Amino acid sequence: MSTKGKPTELKTPKGMHDILPADQKHWERLRRAASETSAFYGFERIDTPIVEAADLFVRSVGEETDIVTKELYSFKTKGGDELALRPEGTAGVVRAYLEHGMVNLPQPVKLSYVGPMFRHESPQRGRYRQLWQFGFEVVGDGDPVIDVQIMQLLAIIAAEVGLKDILFRVNSIGCALCRPQYRKALTQFYRPKTARLCRDCRRRIKTNPLRLLDCKQEACVELRNHTPHGLDHLCPPCHHHFKAVLEFLDELQLPYDLDPFLVRGLDYYTKTVFELFPEEPEVVPKPEGEQPAPALALGGGGRYDDLVELLGGKPTPAVGAACGMERWVELMASRGVRVSERGRPRIFLAQLGDLAKKKSLRLLEEFRKAGVAVAESLGRQSIKAQLRSAARHGVEYTLIMGQKETLEGTVIIREMHSGMQELVALEKVVAETKRRLAASRPPSGARPVLAPDPDDA
Ligand code: HAM
């Protein structure tokens, strides 16, 4: 569309971003660490639709949450269905658990996912409207050890991608039995101070006073520091559960801080809640007079023992977590985590003339079958331009098929660092190249599952 003949500038929608080829290596590394580690711990991959019934999120994430009231991308289809882009993954996973009768599988069911989520937030550093998450859900087990196993999983993935100094903030927000007492205590605390609260919180006092602890407005944060603590209102089972969680954390030596104000921005949680932060968050300078931006969580999760029942199933305990991949990747890049590129070509194929070009196509396929990545720029005619391209790829060898060599059924192997060249028979060139590559340094991307990547700082 254009206005007054002036073409509209086409850009990514506000708060959304492209993941460019140059950034893919960090993303790939993170995806690989998440999928390999979770597979080791028995998680199976699930993919749910990006679009779900809007009501699923209203019922699970909660009518009063910012995610639903302010940030949901919802729309009516031509057929009249009220749908929404998923703002998070847990609700869809639980819906799938119920829809596909996973309750009949051996419990717990351990599921993992990776994909984009959508939240209409005010875009700022580390806060996007399309954000990628990887997440894990364990449905059908109420043991506190599982809460900690999920946290351990996040810590292992963080270490795998070179983010070693992380810190968990943990809290327990109790259950349907003990939370009403805590809500009452909060309401009693806040009621006489209503005038000092932001507009949203004045409403939240009536609907869900726990949400007040999550408000980021300065005045509400100030008041929050004097509120009664939820931990003092836990019923005995919730108290024991949380005590066990802390003991397991100590046993595993996972670094954590108790945060009595951590309630999370979603309503489905019961008992344990946690968030994951870098131990030393990046300090984002702000103009004078402005509040420093709160540290951004790398991930968050907790127990949601009532959600399966809330969505129509039998009472089934569950726990999980999800992590914001943009934040991980940005941290990996800013901390200078070096990431090897798996499958990065170590050889370049250059050709001169039509016959060589034709033979190159077949030779490339032979290399593919032999599992050797090859870079080329078949569209270029000049050998000089192709050699420049080879240098840009940083390959160790360039194979040159000149007109003469092609007629004679040979290929030149040029060692890039020394400039030494050797003539090899065409039918032997794949084997000879493989031999040379194996004899020089091992490919940095090759590594056993879960072993540390030798290239990572
Ligand atoms: P959440 O805390 O809303 O939890 O999101 C998890 C993580 O996603 C956050 O810690 C953050 O890293 C990332 N994230 C959230 N919003 C944004 C945004 N606008 N831009 C960039 N990153 C963002 C959940 O989504 C729950 N479903 C987690 C869970 C799974 N609980 C139990 N199971």
Coordinates of C-alpha atoms and ligand atoms in Angstrom, one line a residue:
M1 CA 0.0 0.0 0.0
S2 CA 1.2 3.5 -0.6
T3 CA -0.1 7.0 0.3
K4 CA 0.0 9.8 -2.2
G5 CA 2.2 7.7 -4.5
K6 CA 4.9 7.3 -1.9
P7 CA 5.7 3.7 -1.2
T8 CA 5.4 2.6 2.4
E9 CA 8.6 1.6 4.0
L10 CA 8.4 -2.2 4.7
K11 CA 9.8 -3.2 8.0
T12 CA 9.3 -5.9 10.6
P13 CA 6.3 -5.1 12.8
K14 CA 7.1 -3.1 15.9
G15 CA 8.7 -5.3 18.6
M16 CA 9.4 -8.2 16.2
H17 CA 12.7 -9.1 14.6
D18 CA 14.4 -11.1 11.9
I19 CA 17.0 -13.7 13.0
L20 CA 19.7 -13.1 10.4
P21 CA 22.1 -15.7 9.1
A22 CA 24.9 -14.1 11.1
D23 CA 23.0 -14.7 14.3
Q24 CA 21.9 -18.2 13.6
K25 CA 24.9 -19.9 15.1
H26 CA 24.0 -18.6 18.6
W27 CA 20.4 -19.7 18.1
E28 CA 21.3 -23.0 16.8
R29 CA 23.7 -23.6 19.7
L30 CA 21.0 -22.8 22.2
R31 CA 18.3 -24.9 20.5
R32 CA 20.8 -27.8 20.4
A33 CA 21.7 -27.5 24.0
A34 CA 18.0 -27.3 25.0
S35 CA 17.0 -30.3 22.9
E36 CA 19.9 -32.5 23.7
T37 CA 19.8 -31.9 27.4
S38 CA 16.0 -32.3 27.7
A39 CA 16.2 -35.5 25.6
F40 CA 18.8 -36.9 28.0
Y41 CA 16.3 -36.2 30.9
G42 CA 13.5 -38.0 29.1
F43 CA 11.6 -35.1 27.6
E44 CA 9.8 -35.6 24.3
R45 CA 9.2 -32.8 21.8
I46 CA 5.7 -31.4 21.3
D47 CA 4.6 -28.7 18.8
T48 CA 1.2 -27.1 19.4
P49 CA -0.4 -24.5 17.1
I50 CA 0.7 -20.9 17.4
V51 CA -3.0 -20.0 17.4
E52 CA -5.4 -21.3 20.0
A53 CA -8.9 -20.5 21.3
A54 CA -8.5 -17.2 23.2
D55 CA -10.5 -18.7 26.0
L56 CA -7.7 -21.2 26.7
F57 CA -5.4 -18.3 27.8
V58 CA -8.2 -16.4 29.6
R59 CA -8.9 -19.6 31.7
S60 CA -5.3 -20.6 32.3
V61 CA -3.0 -17.6 32.3
G62 CA -5.8 -15.6 34.0
E63 CA -8.4 -12.9 33.2
E64 CA -6.7 -10.4 35.4
T65 CA -3.1 -10.8 34.2
D66 CA -1.3 -8.2 32.0
I67 CA -0.7 -11.0 29.5
V68 CA -4.4 -11.5 28.9
T69 CA -5.8 -8.0 29.6
K70 CA -3.2 -6.0 27.8
E71 CA -0.9 -8.2 25.7
L72 CA -3.0 -10.8 24.0
Y73 CA -3.1 -10.7 20.2
S74 CA -6.7 -11.9 19.8
F75 CA -9.0 -11.8 16.8
K76 CA -12.2 -13.1 15.4
T77 CA -12.0 -15.4 12.4
K78 CA -14.4 -15.1 9.4
G79 CA -16.2 -18.2 10.9
G80 CA -16.7 -16.3 14.2
D81 CA -14.1 -18.2 16.3
E82 CA -12.3 -16.1 19.0
L83 CA -8.7 -17.0 18.6
A84 CA -5.4 -15.7 20.0
L85 CA -1.7 -15.9 19.1
R86 CA -0.2 -17.9 22.0
P87 CA 1.5 -15.7 24.5
E88 CA 3.1 -18.7 26.2
G89 CA 3.4 -22.5 25.8
T90 CA 2.1 -24.1 28.9
A91 CA -1.6 -23.7 28.2
G92 CA -1.4 -25.3 24.8
V93 CA 0.7 -28.2 26.1
V94 CA -1.9 -28.9 28.9
R95 CA -4.7 -28.6 26.3
A96 CA -2.9 -31.1 24.1
Y97 CA -2.3 -33.4 27.1
L98 CA -6.0 -33.5 27.7
E99 CA -7.1 -33.6 24.1
H100 CA -4.9 -36.5 23.2
G101 CA -5.6 -38.6 26.3
M102 CA -2.0 -38.4 27.6
V103 CA -3.4 -39.0 31.0
N104 CA -3.5 -42.7 29.9
L105 CA 0.3 -42.8 29.3
P106 CA 2.7 -43.7 32.0
Q107 CA 3.0 -40.6 34.2
P108 CA 4.6 -38.2 34.4
V109 CA 4.5 -37.0 30.8
K110 CA 7.6 -34.9 30.1
L111 CA 7.2 -32.6 27.1
S112 CA 9.5 -29.9 25.6
Y113 CA 8.9 -27.3 23.0
V114 CA 10.5 -24.4 21.1
G115 CA 8.7 -21.7 19.3
P116 CA 7.6 -18.1 19.0
M117 CA 5.1 -16.6 21.4
F118 CA 3.3 -13.2 21.1
R119 CA 2.7 -10.5 23.6
H120 CA 1.7 -7.0 22.8
E121 CA 4.1 -5.4 25.2
S122 CA 5.8 -2.0 25.0
P123 CA 8.9 -2.9 23.0
Q124 CA 12.2 -2.2 24.8
R125 CA 15.6 -3.9 25.1
G126 CA 15.0 -7.6 25.8
R127 CA 11.2 -7.3 25.6
Y128 CA 9.7 -8.2 22.3
R129 CA 6.2 -8.7 20.8
Q130 CA 7.3 -11.9 19.1
L131 CA 9.6 -13.8 21.4
W132 CA 11.0 -17.2 21.2
Q133 CA 10.8 -19.6 24.1
F134 CA 12.1 -23.1 24.8
G135 CA 10.1 -24.7 27.6
F136 CA 9.6 -27.9 29.5
E137 CA 6.5 -29.3 31.2
V138 CA 6.3 -32.4 33.5
V139 CA 2.6 -33.3 33.9
G140 CA 1.5 -35.9 36.4
D141 CA 4.1 -35.7 39.2
G142 CA 3.8 -33.7 42.4
D143 CA 7.1 -34.5 44.0
P144 CA 9.2 -31.5 44.9
V145 CA 12.2 -33.1 43.4
I146 CA 10.7 -32.5 39.9
D147 CA 10.5 -28.8 40.6
V148 CA 14.2 -28.8 41.2
Q149 CA 15.0 -31.1 38.3
I150 CA 13.4 -28.5 36.0
M151 CA 15.6 -25.8 37.5
Q152 CA 18.6 -28.1 37.2
L153 CA 17.8 -28.5 33.5
L154 CA 17.8 -24.8 33.0
A155 CA 21.1 -24.5 34.8
I156 CA 22.7 -27.2 32.7
I157 CA 21.5 -25.6 29.5
A158 CA 22.9 -22.3 30.6
A159 CA 26.3 -23.9 31.4
E160 CA 26.2 -25.7 28.0
V161 CA 25.9 -22.4 26.2
G162 CA 28.6 -20.7 28.2
L163 CA 26.3 -18.8 30.7
K164 CA 27.8 -20.2 33.9
D165 CA 26.9 -17.5 36.4
I166 CA 23.2 -17.7 36.9
L167 CA 20.9 -17.2 39.9
F168 CA 17.4 -18.5 40.7
R169 CA 14.9 -16.5 42.6
V170 CA 12.4 -18.8 44.3
N171 CA 9.3 -18.5 46.3
S172 CA 6.2 -20.5 47.2
I173 CA 2.8 -19.0 46.6
G174 CA 0.9 -21.8 48.3
C175 CA -2.2 -23.6 47.1
A176 CA -6.0 -23.2 46.9
L177 CA -6.2 -24.0 50.6
C178 CA -3.7 -21.6 52.0
R179 CA -3.7 -18.8 49.5
P180 CA -7.0 -17.3 50.5
Q181 CA -5.5 -16.5 53.9
Y182 CA -2.6 -14.8 52.3
R183 CA -4.9 -12.8 50.0
K184 CA -6.8 -11.7 53.0
A185 CA -3.6 -10.5 54.7
L186 CA -2.6 -8.6 51.6
T187 CA -6.0 -7.0 51.2
Q188 CA -5.9 -5.9 54.8
F189 CA -2.5 -4.4 54.2
Y190 CA -3.3 -2.6 51.0
R191 CA -6.8 -1.4 51.7
P192 CA -5.9 1.6 53.9
K193 CA -3.2 2.6 51.3
T194 CA -5.3 2.4 48.2
A195 CA -4.7 6.1 47.3
R196 CA -1.0 5.4 46.9
L197 CA -1.5 2.6 44.4
C198 CA -1.5 2.8 40.6
R199 CA -4.9 2.6 38.8
D200 CA -4.5 -1.1 37.8
C201 CA -3.6 -2.1 41.4
R202 CA -6.6 -0.3 42.8
R203 CA -8.7 -2.7 40.7
R204 CA -6.5 -5.7 41.4
I205 CA -7.0 -5.3 45.2
K206 CA -10.5 -6.6 44.6
T207 CA -9.8 -9.1 41.9
N208 CA -6.4 -10.6 42.7
P209 CA -4.3 -8.9 45.4
L210 CA -1.3 -11.2 44.7
R211 CA -0.9 -9.4 41.3
L212 CA 0.0 -6.2 43.3
L213 CA 3.3 -7.8 44.2
D214 CA 4.1 -8.1 40.5
C215 CA 3.4 -4.4 39.7
K216 CA 6.4 -2.5 38.3
Q217 CA 5.0 1.0 39.1
E218 CA 7.4 2.8 41.5
A219 CA 4.8 3.6 44.1
C220 CA 3.5 0.0 44.2
V221 CA 7.0 -1.4 44.4
E222 CA 7.7 0.9 47.3
L223 CA 4.6 -0.3 49.2
R224 CA 5.3 -3.9 48.3
N225 CA 8.5 -4.0 50.4
H226 CA 6.3 -3.7 53.6
T227 CA 3.7 -6.4 52.7
P228 CA 3.2 -9.6 54.7
H229 CA 5.1 -12.5 53.3
G230 CA 3.4 -15.4 51.6
L231 CA 5.8 -17.9 53.1
D232 CA 4.4 -17.1 56.6
H233 CA 0.9 -18.2 55.4
L234 CA 1.7 -21.6 53.8
C235 CA -0.3 -24.6 54.9
P236 CA 1.7 -27.6 56.3
P237 CA 1.8 -29.5 52.9
C238 CA 2.9 -26.4 51.0
H239 CA 5.4 -25.6 53.7
H240 CA 6.9 -29.2 53.5
H241 CA 6.9 -29.1 49.8
F242 CA 8.9 -25.8 49.7
K243 CA 11.3 -27.0 52.4
A244 CA 12.0 -30.0 50.3
V245 CA 12.6 -27.8 47.2
L246 CA 15.1 -25.7 49.1
E247 CA 16.9 -28.8 50.4
F248 CA 17.2 -30.3 46.9
L249 CA 18.5 -26.9 45.7
D250 CA 21.1 -26.9 48.4
E251 CA 22.0 -30.5 47.7
L252 CA 22.6 -29.7 44.0
Q253 CA 24.3 -26.4 44.9
L254 CA 22.1 -24.5 42.5
P255 CA 22.5 -20.8 43.4
Y256 CA 19.3 -19.2 44.6
D257 CA 17.8 -16.3 46.5
L258 CA 14.5 -16.5 48.3
D259 CA 12.3 -13.8 46.9
P260 CA 9.1 -13.4 49.0
F261 CA 7.6 -11.1 46.4
L262 CA 8.0 -13.4 43.4
V263 CA 4.4 -14.2 42.3
R264 CA 5.0 -14.5 38.5
G265 CA 2.7 -12.8 35.9
L266 CA 0.5 -15.9 35.2
D267 CA -2.3 -17.1 37.4
Y268 CA -2.0 -20.8 37.1
Y269 CA 0.9 -21.3 39.6
T270 CA 0.6 -23.1 42.9
K271 CA 3.4 -23.8 45.4
T272 CA 6.9 -23.3 43.9
V273 CA 7.6 -20.4 41.6
F274 CA 11.0 -19.4 40.3
E275 CA 12.8 -17.2 37.8
L276 CA 16.3 -17.4 36.4
F277 CA 18.6 -14.4 36.1
P278 CA 22.2 -13.9 35.1
E279 CA 24.1 -13.5 38.4
E280 CA 25.4 -10.1 37.3
P281 CA 22.7 -8.6 35.1
E282 CA 23.9 -6.1 32.5
V283 CA 23.5 -2.6 33.7
V284 CA 21.4 -0.6 31.2
P285 CA 22.2 3.1 31.6
K286 CA 19.1 5.2 31.8
P287 CA 18.7 9.0 31.4
E288 CA 19.0 10.9 34.6
G289 CA 15.9 10.8 36.8
E290 CA 14.6 7.6 35.2
Q291 CA 14.2 4.4 37.1
P292 CA 16.9 1.8 36.2
A293 CA 15.3 -1.0 34.2
P294 CA 14.6 -4.1 36.3
A295 CA 16.8 -7.0 35.5
L296 CA 15.3 -9.2 32.8
A297 CA 14.6 -12.8 33.6
L298 CA 16.2 -15.4 31.4
G299 CA 13.4 -17.8 32.3
G300 CA 10.6 -18.5 34.7
G301 CA 8.4 -21.3 35.8
G302 CA 6.9 -23.2 38.7
R303 CA 4.3 -25.7 39.7
Y304 CA 0.7 -25.5 38.4
D305 CA -1.1 -28.3 40.2
D306 CA -4.6 -27.0 39.4
L307 CA -4.3 -26.3 35.7
V308 CA -5.2 -29.7 34.3
E309 CA -8.3 -29.8 36.4
L310 CA -9.2 -26.2 35.5
L311 CA -9.1 -27.1 31.8
G312 CA -11.4 -30.1 32.3
G313 CA -9.1 -33.0 33.4
K314 CA -8.7 -34.9 36.7
P315 CA -6.6 -33.3 39.4
T316 CA -3.1 -33.7 38.1
P317 CA 0.0 -32.0 39.5
A318 CA 2.4 -30.4 37.0
V319 CA 5.5 -28.2 36.9
G320 CA 7.5 -26.5 34.1
A321 CA 9.5 -23.6 33.0
A322 CA 10.2 -21.6 29.8
C323 CA 13.1 -19.3 28.8
G324 CA 13.2 -16.3 26.5
M325 CA 15.7 -17.2 23.7
E326 CA 16.4 -13.6 22.6
R327 CA 17.6 -12.8 26.1
W328 CA 19.8 -15.9 26.1
V329 CA 21.3 -15.1 22.7
E330 CA 21.9 -11.5 23.5
L331 CA 23.6 -12.5 26.7
M332 CA 25.7 -15.1 24.9
A333 CA 26.8 -12.5 22.4
S334 CA 27.4 -9.7 24.9
R335 CA 29.5 -12.1 27.1
G336 CA 31.5 -13.1 24.0
V337 CA 30.5 -16.7 24.2
R338 CA 32.3 -18.3 21.2
V339 CA 30.1 -20.6 19.2
S340 CA 31.4 -23.0 16.6
E341 CA 29.5 -23.3 13.4
R342 CA 28.6 -26.9 12.8
G343 CA 29.0 -28.0 9.2
R344 CA 30.9 -24.8 8.3
P345 CA 32.6 -25.6 5.0
R346 CA 36.3 -26.2 5.1
I347 CA 36.7 -26.5 1.4
F348 CA 35.6 -24.3 -1.6
L349 CA 35.0 -25.5 -5.1
A350 CA 36.0 -23.2 -7.9
Q351 CA 35.5 -23.8 -11.6
L352 CA 36.3 -22.3 -14.9
G353 CA 34.2 -22.9 -18.1
D354 CA 30.9 -24.6 -18.9
L355 CA 32.2 -28.1 -18.8
A356 CA 33.8 -27.6 -15.4
K357 CA 30.6 -26.0 -14.1
K358 CA 28.6 -29.1 -15.2
K359 CA 31.1 -31.5 -13.6
S360 CA 31.0 -29.3 -10.4
L361 CA 27.4 -30.0 -9.9
R362 CA 28.1 -33.8 -9.8
L363 CA 31.1 -33.4 -7.7
L364 CA 29.2 -31.3 -5.1
E365 CA 26.7 -34.1 -4.8
E366 CA 29.5 -36.6 -4.2
F367 CA 30.8 -34.4 -1.4
R368 CA 27.3 -34.1 0.1
K369 CA 26.9 -37.9 0.1
A370 CA 30.4 -38.2 1.7
G371 CA 29.2 -35.8 4.5
V372 CA 31.7 -33.0 3.6
A373 CA 30.4 -29.4 3.5
V374 CA 31.6 -27.5 0.4
A375 CA 31.2 -23.8 -0.3
E376 CA 31.0 -22.6 -3.9
S377 CA 29.9 -19.6 -6.0
L378 CA 28.9 -21.4 -9.2
G379 CA 27.3 -18.2 -10.6
R380 CA 30.7 -16.4 -10.9
Q381 CA 32.8 -16.8 -14.0
S382 CA 36.1 -15.3 -13.0
I383 CA 38.4 -17.5 -11.0
K384 CA 39.8 -14.4 -9.2
A385 CA 36.3 -13.6 -7.8
Q386 CA 35.8 -17.2 -6.8
L387 CA 39.1 -17.3 -4.9
R388 CA 38.2 -14.1 -3.1
S389 CA 35.0 -15.8 -2.1
A390 CA 36.9 -18.9 -0.9
A391 CA 39.1 -16.6 1.2
R392 CA 36.0 -14.9 2.7
H393 CA 34.7 -18.4 3.7
G394 CA 38.0 -19.0 5.5
V395 CA 38.3 -22.5 4.0
E396 CA 41.4 -24.6 4.4
Y397 CA 41.4 -25.9 0.8
T398 CA 40.1 -24.7 -2.6
L399 CA 39.5 -27.3 -5.3
I400 CA 40.0 -25.8 -8.7
M401 CA 38.4 -27.3 -11.9
G402 CA 40.0 -25.4 -14.7
Q403 CA 39.2 -26.1 -18.4
K404 CA 42.3 -28.1 -18.9
E405 CA 42.0 -30.1 -15.7
T406 CA 38.3 -30.9 -16.5
L407 CA 39.2 -32.2 -19.9
E408 CA 42.0 -34.3 -18.3
G409 CA 39.7 -35.6 -15.5
T410 CA 41.8 -33.9 -12.8
V411 CA 41.3 -31.3 -10.0
I412 CA 43.8 -28.9 -8.4
I413 CA 43.8 -29.0 -4.6
R414 CA 45.1 -25.7 -3.3
E415 CA 46.1 -25.4 0.4
M416 CA 45.0 -21.9 1.3
H417 CA 47.4 -21.0 4.0
S418 CA 50.6 -22.1 2.1
G419 CA 49.3 -21.6 -1.5
M420 CA 50.7 -25.1 -2.3
Q421 CA 48.8 -26.9 -5.2
E422 CA 48.6 -30.5 -6.2
L423 CA 46.8 -32.2 -9.1
V424 CA 44.5 -35.1 -8.1
A425 CA 42.4 -37.4 -10.3
L426 CA 38.7 -36.4 -10.3
E427 CA 37.5 -39.8 -9.1
K428 CA 39.9 -39.6 -6.1
V429 CA 39.3 -36.0 -5.1
V430 CA 36.6 -36.7 -2.5
A431 CA 38.7 -39.3 -0.7
E432 CA 41.8 -37.2 -0.9
T433 CA 40.1 -34.1 0.5
K434 CA 38.6 -36.2 3.3
R435 CA 42.0 -37.5 4.1
R436 CA 43.5 -34.1 4.3
L437 CA 40.7 -32.6 6.4
A438 CA 40.9 -35.5 8.8
A439 CA 44.7 -35.0 9.1
S440 CA 44.4 -31.3 9.9
R441 CA 42.6 -29.9 13.0
P442 CA 39.3 -31.7 13.9
P443 CA 36.1 -29.9 13.0
S444 CA 35.3 -27.6 16.0
G445 CA 31.5 -28.3 15.7
A446 CA 31.8 -32.1 16.1
R447 CA 31.3 -33.0 19.7
P448 CA 29.6 -35.8 21.7
V449 CA 26.2 -35.1 23.3
L450 CA 26.4 -33.0 26.5
A451 CA 30.2 -32.8 26.4
P452 CA 31.4 -29.2 26.7
D453 CA 32.0 -27.5 23.3
P454 CA 35.8 -27.1 23.0
D455 CA 35.3 -23.8 21.1
D456 CA 33.2 -22.2 23.8
A457 CA 34.9 -19.6 26.1
Ligands
HAM1 P1 7.0 -16.2 31.5 O1 7.8 -15.8 32.7 O2 5.9 -15.4 31.1 O3 6.6 -17.7 31.8 O4 8.0 -16.3 30.3 C1 9.2 -17.1 30.4 C2 10.4 -16.3 29.9 O5 10.1 -15.8 28.5 C3 10.7 -15.0 30.6 O6 11.5 -15.3 31.8 C4 11.6 -14.3 29.6 O7 12.9 -14.8 29.5 C5 10.8 -14.7 28.3 N1 9.9 -13.6 27.9 C6 8.7 -13.3 28.4 N2 8.2 -12.2 27.8 C7 9.1 -11.8 26.9 C8 9.2 -10.7 26.0 N3 8.2 -9.9 25.8 N4 10.3 -10.5 25.3 C9 11.4 -11.4 25.4 N5 11.3 -12.4 26.3 C10 10.2 -12.6 27.0 C11 5.9 -18.4 30.9 O8 5.7 -18.1 29.7 C12 5.4 -19.7 31.4 N6 4.7 -20.4 30.4 C13 6.6 -20.6 31.9 C14 6.2 -21.9 32.4 C15 6.3 -23.1 31.8 N7 5.7 -22.1 33.6 C16 5.4 -23.4 33.7 N8 5.8 -24.0 32.6

